[in-house]
Amino acid sequence: MAMRHAFHHELARLGAEMTAMCVACSEAMRQATAALLTANLELAEQVLGSDVELDLQRAECEEHAEALLALQAPVAHELRLVLAAVYCADKLERMGDLAAHIAGTARFQHPDHLDSAELEEKFRRLGDLTAGMADRLADMMAAPFAGMFTELDNADQAVDDLHAQVLDLITSQDWKGGAAAAANAALLARFYERFGDQTVSVARRLEFTVTGAVPV
């Protein structure tokens, strides 16, 4: 009984580690977007530095999960939780990488800003939406439930729509920013779109731990 209690305590700690990673991803996305919109070099550097810490958090999460598998004999539901932690830690690290790519772009183009007010507004909305999705995912991690995948998948549709709007803008005849600026905007929009996709992927896996069935 004591060993099972200790095991469940470690499972809870593993969940808390994943939640902390998700919160860090949300903050990184907010800061990266702010750095992009304001050409804030210091903030961009801060995001890039924090990505190293997120990499370490992923390694710690995986080591913790592997230790639980090696030292315990989890039943089916517990096994799904442990394996999900490994899967989700990888996705969360990727989310951090995507935020770092945005910060890296802000650093590369410093001191220049986005040269279109319309484009700037779309990236502001993309930053708000994706960071908000990560916030919601962190809440869900504390208590996964059936339907969480659908909720975030629906939220991701708005991100996909904005991604498409950015591409429409930079390929229109009215675009005056030039080829280099268009290519840069397309890449940035892709980073946000992929960030949203990763949050949905994590939600799908976490819902599987609750229901035993992969949501579609």
mmCIF file of C-alpha atoms in Angstrom:
data_model
loop_
_atom_site.group_PDB
_atom_site.id
_atom_site.type_symbol
_atom_site.label_atom_id
_atom_site.label_comp_id
_atom_site.label_asym_id
_atom_site.label_seq_id
_atom_site.Cartn_x
_atom_site.Cartn_y
_atom_site.Cartn_z
ATOM 1 C CA MET A 1 0.000 0.000 0.000
ATOM 2 C CA ALA A 2 2.814 2.393 0.871
ATOM 3 C CA MET A 3 4.515 1.695 -2.450
ATOM 4 C CA ARG A 4 1.311 2.411 -4.380
ATOM 5 C CA HIS A 5 0.835 5.643 -2.467
ATOM 6 C CA ALA A 6 4.380 6.665 -3.305
ATOM 7 C CA PHE A 7 3.831 5.757 -6.943
ATOM 8 C CA HIS A 8 0.707 7.897 -7.186
ATOM 9 C CA HIS A 9 2.588 10.732 -5.525
ATOM 10 C CA GLU A 10 5.283 10.469 -8.198
ATOM 11 C CA LEU A 11 2.643 10.410 -10.931
ATOM 12 C CA ALA A 12 1.232 13.638 -9.542
ATOM 13 C CA ARG A 13 4.719 15.146 -9.478
ATOM 14 C CA LEU A 14 5.237 14.101 -13.089
ATOM 15 C CA GLY A 15 1.996 15.837 -14.032
ATOM 16 C CA ALA A 16 3.139 18.976 -12.241
ATOM 17 C CA GLU A 17 6.384 18.914 -14.211
ATOM 18 C CA MET A 18 4.455 18.800 -17.487
ATOM 19 C CA THR A 19 2.206 21.639 -16.350
ATOM 20 C CA ALA A 20 5.256 23.745 -15.510
ATOM 21 C CA MET A 21 6.618 23.127 -19.000
ATOM 22 C CA CYS A 22 3.315 24.187 -20.533
ATOM 23 C CA VAL A 23 3.214 27.391 -18.492
ATOM 24 C CA ALA A 24 6.777 28.129 -19.607
ATOM 25 C CA CYS A 25 5.746 27.626 -23.250
ATOM 26 C CA SER A 26 2.857 30.047 -22.876
ATOM 27 C CA GLU A 27 5.103 32.691 -21.346
ATOM 28 C CA ALA A 28 7.733 32.146 -24.028
ATOM 29 C CA MET A 29 5.152 32.663 -26.758
ATOM 30 C CA ARG A 30 3.890 35.879 -25.183
ATOM 31 C CA GLN A 31 7.393 37.237 -24.790
ATOM 32 C CA ALA A 32 8.460 36.164 -28.283
ATOM 33 C CA THR A 33 5.438 37.894 -29.812
ATOM 34 C CA ALA A 34 6.126 41.049 -27.811
ATOM 35 C CA ALA A 35 9.756 40.973 -28.951
ATOM 36 C CA LEU A 36 8.621 40.591 -32.558
ATOM 37 C CA LEU A 37 6.093 43.415 -32.445
ATOM 38 C CA THR A 38 8.295 45.888 -30.578
ATOM 39 C CA ALA A 39 11.733 44.907 -31.913
ATOM 40 C CA ASN A 40 12.782 44.292 -28.311
ATOM 41 C CA LEU A 41 16.199 42.666 -28.536
ATOM 42 C CA GLU A 42 16.535 42.091 -24.795
ATOM 43 C CA LEU A 43 13.218 40.267 -24.631
ATOM 44 C CA ALA A 44 14.121 38.134 -27.653
ATOM 45 C CA GLU A 45 17.351 37.101 -25.958
ATOM 46 C CA GLN A 46 15.408 36.243 -22.807
ATOM 47 C CA VAL A 47 13.158 33.861 -24.735
ATOM 48 C CA LEU A 48 16.130 32.211 -26.401
ATOM 49 C CA GLY A 49 17.791 31.748 -23.023
ATOM 50 C CA SER A 50 14.670 30.272 -21.437
ATOM 51 C CA ASP A 51 14.469 27.667 -24.194
ATOM 52 C CA VAL A 52 17.582 26.037 -22.769
ATOM 53 C CA GLU A 53 15.807 25.622 -19.437
ATOM 54 C CA LEU A 54 12.816 24.072 -21.185
ATOM 55 C CA ASP A 55 15.112 21.527 -22.814
ATOM 56 C CA LEU A 56 16.391 20.595 -19.372
ATOM 57 C CA GLN A 57 12.841 20.285 -18.054
ATOM 58 C CA ARG A 58 12.021 17.877 -20.846
ATOM 59 C CA ALA A 59 15.022 15.702 -19.989
ATOM 60 C CA GLU A 60 14.051 15.663 -16.313
ATOM 61 C CA CYS A 61 10.471 14.728 -17.169
ATOM 62 C CA GLU A 62 11.606 11.842 -19.349
ATOM 63 C CA GLU A 63 14.046 10.571 -16.726
ATOM 64 C CA HIS A 64 11.306 10.706 -14.109
ATOM 65 C CA ALA A 65 8.946 8.742 -16.354
ATOM 66 C CA GLU A 66 11.587 6.136 -17.132
ATOM 67 C CA ALA A 67 12.321 5.697 -13.434
ATOM 68 C CA LEU A 68 8.653 5.086 -12.720
ATOM 69 C CA LEU A 69 8.499 2.431 -15.430
ATOM 70 C CA ALA A 70 11.652 0.754 -14.152
ATOM 71 C CA LEU A 71 10.750 0.715 -10.455
ATOM 72 C CA GLN A 72 7.003 0.137 -10.551
ATOM 73 C CA ALA A 73 4.464 -2.095 -12.288
ATOM 74 C CA PRO A 74 1.817 0.367 -13.475
ATOM 75 C CA VAL A 75 -1.642 -0.844 -14.460
ATOM 76 C CA ALA A 76 -3.095 0.169 -17.840
ATOM 77 C CA HIS A 77 -4.341 3.626 -16.866
ATOM 78 C CA GLU A 78 -1.140 4.447 -15.005
ATOM 79 C CA LEU A 79 0.959 3.201 -17.904
ATOM 80 C CA ARG A 80 -0.906 5.498 -20.275
ATOM 81 C CA LEU A 81 -0.138 8.425 -17.970
ATOM 82 C CA VAL A 82 3.564 7.664 -17.793
ATOM 83 C CA LEU A 83 3.934 7.123 -21.530
ATOM 84 C CA ALA A 84 1.872 10.235 -22.207
ATOM 85 C CA ALA A 85 4.311 12.248 -20.099
ATOM 86 C CA VAL A 86 7.184 11.234 -22.371
ATOM 87 C CA TYR A 87 5.172 12.035 -25.496
ATOM 88 C CA CYS A 88 3.887 15.357 -24.154
ATOM 89 C CA ALA A 89 7.292 16.481 -22.884
ATOM 90 C CA ASP A 90 8.616 16.119 -26.433
ATOM 91 C CA LYS A 91 5.738 18.166 -27.844
ATOM 92 C CA LEU A 92 6.080 20.836 -25.175
ATOM 93 C CA GLU A 93 9.772 21.177 -25.872
ATOM 94 C CA ARG A 94 8.875 21.636 -29.528
ATOM 95 C CA MET A 95 6.443 24.393 -28.565
ATOM 96 C CA GLY A 96 9.277 26.118 -26.737
ATOM 97 C CA ASP A 97 11.473 25.741 -29.803
ATOM 98 C CA LEU A 98 8.819 27.391 -31.975
ATOM 99 C CA ALA A 99 8.550 30.348 -29.613
ATOM 100 C CA ALA A 100 12.350 30.569 -29.689
ATOM 101 C CA HIS A 101 12.273 30.612 -33.510
ATOM 102 C CA ILE A 102 9.976 33.642 -33.361
ATOM 103 C CA ALA A 103 12.305 35.325 -30.885
ATOM 104 C CA GLY A 104 15.251 34.446 -33.094
ATOM 105 C CA THR A 105 13.542 36.118 -36.033
ATOM 106 C CA ALA A 106 12.938 39.228 -33.927
ATOM 107 C CA ARG A 107 16.628 39.253 -32.999
ATOM 108 C CA PHE A 108 17.746 38.742 -36.602
ATOM 109 C CA GLN A 109 15.636 41.590 -37.996
ATOM 110 C CA HIS A 110 16.360 44.006 -35.102
ATOM 111 C CA PRO A 111 16.032 46.985 -35.129
ATOM 112 C CA ASP A 112 13.446 46.632 -37.908
ATOM 113 C CA HIS A 113 9.758 46.088 -37.170
ATOM 114 C CA LEU A 114 7.098 44.372 -39.212
ATOM 115 C CA ASP A 115 6.492 46.804 -42.071
ATOM 116 C CA SER A 116 2.724 46.431 -42.277
ATOM 117 C CA ALA A 117 0.152 47.505 -39.696
ATOM 118 C CA GLU A 118 -2.225 44.831 -40.976
ATOM 119 C CA LEU A 119 0.452 42.170 -40.685
ATOM 120 C CA GLU A 120 1.370 43.376 -37.200
ATOM 121 C CA GLU A 121 -2.229 43.008 -36.035
ATOM 122 C CA LYS A 122 -2.439 39.469 -37.387
ATOM 123 C CA PHE A 123 0.701 38.430 -35.545
ATOM 124 C CA ARG A 124 -0.567 40.073 -32.369
ATOM 125 C CA ARG A 125 -3.713 37.970 -32.628
ATOM 126 C CA LEU A 126 -1.712 34.853 -33.415
ATOM 127 C CA GLY A 127 0.376 35.428 -30.307
ATOM 128 C CA ASP A 128 -2.698 35.930 -28.125
ATOM 129 C CA LEU A 129 -4.456 32.855 -29.500
ATOM 130 C CA THR A 130 -1.538 30.456 -29.253
ATOM 131 C CA ALA A 131 -0.463 31.604 -25.788
ATOM 132 C CA GLY A 132 -4.088 31.308 -24.690
ATOM 133 C CA MET A 133 -4.235 27.756 -26.024
ATOM 134 C CA ALA A 134 -1.151 26.878 -23.991
ATOM 135 C CA ASP A 135 -2.730 28.460 -20.896
ATOM 136 C CA ARG A 136 -5.839 26.357 -21.374
ATOM 137 C CA LEU A 137 -3.751 23.244 -21.943
ATOM 138 C CA ALA A 138 -1.973 23.840 -18.633
ATOM 139 C CA ASP A 139 -5.362 23.943 -16.899
ATOM 140 C CA MET A 140 -6.401 20.734 -18.631
ATOM 141 C CA MET A 141 -3.267 18.947 -17.482
ATOM 142 C CA ALA A 142 -4.391 19.305 -13.890
ATOM 143 C CA ALA A 143 -7.615 17.443 -14.692
ATOM 144 C CA PRO A 144 -7.762 15.850 -18.166
ATOM 145 C CA PHE A 145 -11.262 15.195 -19.451
ATOM 146 C CA ALA A 146 -13.130 13.782 -22.423
ATOM 147 C CA GLY A 147 -13.664 16.594 -24.910
ATOM 148 C CA MET A 148 -10.457 18.511 -24.232
ATOM 149 C CA PHE A 149 -9.072 17.610 -27.648
ATOM 150 C CA THR A 150 -12.169 18.952 -29.406
ATOM 151 C CA GLU A 151 -12.019 22.188 -27.415
ATOM 152 C CA LEU A 152 -8.435 22.937 -28.396
ATOM 153 C CA ASP A 153 -8.890 21.649 -31.924
ATOM 154 C CA ASN A 154 -11.697 24.165 -32.357
ATOM 155 C CA ALA A 155 -9.519 26.920 -30.919
ATOM 156 C CA ASP A 156 -6.766 25.952 -33.331
ATOM 157 C CA GLN A 157 -9.073 26.626 -36.269
ATOM 158 C CA ALA A 158 -8.794 30.347 -35.554
ATOM 159 C CA VAL A 159 -4.992 30.019 -35.667
ATOM 160 C CA ASP A 160 -5.211 28.183 -38.986
ATOM 161 C CA ASP A 161 -7.505 30.891 -40.348
ATOM 162 C CA LEU A 162 -5.066 33.641 -39.376
ATOM 163 C CA HIS A 163 -2.193 31.667 -40.864
ATOM 164 C CA ALA A 164 -4.112 31.537 -44.139
ATOM 165 C CA GLN A 165 -4.886 35.266 -43.913
ATOM 166 C CA VAL A 166 -1.188 36.084 -43.562
ATOM 167 C CA LEU A 167 -0.413 34.027 -46.660
ATOM 168 C CA ASP A 168 -3.223 35.722 -48.574
ATOM 169 C CA LEU A 169 -1.920 39.148 -47.563
ATOM 170 C CA ILE A 170 1.701 38.590 -48.580
ATOM 171 C CA THR A 171 0.772 37.004 -51.911
ATOM 172 C CA SER A 172 -1.786 39.620 -52.912
ATOM 173 C CA GLN A 173 -1.162 42.208 -55.624
ATOM 174 C CA ASP A 174 -1.450 44.911 -52.964
ATOM 175 C CA TRP A 175 1.555 43.632 -51.019
ATOM 176 C CA LYS A 176 4.315 46.255 -51.049
ATOM 177 C CA GLY A 177 6.724 44.691 -48.595
ATOM 178 C CA GLY A 178 8.889 42.842 -51.063
ATOM 179 C CA ALA A 179 9.860 39.181 -51.444
ATOM 180 C CA ALA A 180 12.162 38.984 -48.427
ATOM 181 C CA ALA A 181 9.556 40.419 -46.060
ATOM 182 C CA ALA A 182 6.927 38.091 -47.497
ATOM 183 C CA ALA A 183 9.112 35.038 -46.979
ATOM 184 C CA ASN A 184 9.861 36.143 -43.422
ATOM 185 C CA ALA A 185 6.152 36.616 -42.641
ATOM 186 C CA ALA A 186 5.278 33.220 -44.116
ATOM 187 C CA LEU A 187 7.856 31.527 -41.918
ATOM 188 C CA LEU A 188 6.689 33.361 -38.809
ATOM 189 C CA ALA A 189 3.068 32.441 -39.470
ATOM 190 C CA ARG A 190 4.125 28.823 -39.832
ATOM 191 C CA PHE A 191 5.775 28.899 -36.406
ATOM 192 C CA TYR A 192 2.521 30.046 -34.803
ATOM 193 C CA GLU A 193 0.485 27.511 -36.770
ATOM 194 C CA ARG A 194 2.758 24.674 -35.662
ATOM 195 C CA PHE A 195 2.639 25.849 -32.032
ATOM 196 C CA GLY A 196 -1.135 25.568 -32.140
ATOM 197 C CA ASP A 197 -0.904 22.122 -33.706
ATOM 198 C CA GLN A 198 1.379 20.919 -30.928
ATOM 199 C CA THR A 199 -1.052 21.996 -28.214
ATOM 200 C CA VAL A 200 -3.804 20.033 -29.951
ATOM 201 C CA SER A 201 -1.523 17.003 -30.198
ATOM 202 C CA VAL A 202 -0.832 17.119 -26.456
ATOM 203 C CA ALA A 203 -4.549 17.457 -25.708
ATOM 204 C CA ARG A 204 -5.285 14.414 -27.860
ATOM 205 C CA ARG A 205 -2.761 12.295 -25.990
ATOM 206 C CA LEU A 206 -3.929 13.467 -22.568
ATOM 207 C CA GLU A 207 -7.543 12.716 -23.410
ATOM 208 C CA PHE A 208 -6.434 9.213 -24.380
ATOM 209 C CA THR A 209 -5.120 8.738 -20.843
ATOM 210 C CA VAL A 210 -8.615 9.437 -19.520
ATOM 211 C CA THR A 211 -10.769 7.531 -22.008
ATOM 212 C CA GLY A 212 -8.473 4.840 -23.386
ATOM 213 C CA ALA A 213 -9.525 5.862 -26.909
ATOM 214 C CA VAL A 214 -7.689 8.256 -29.216
ATOM 215 C CA PRO A 215 -10.032 11.165 -30.050
ATOM 216 C CA VAL A 216 -10.538 12.095 -33.688
#
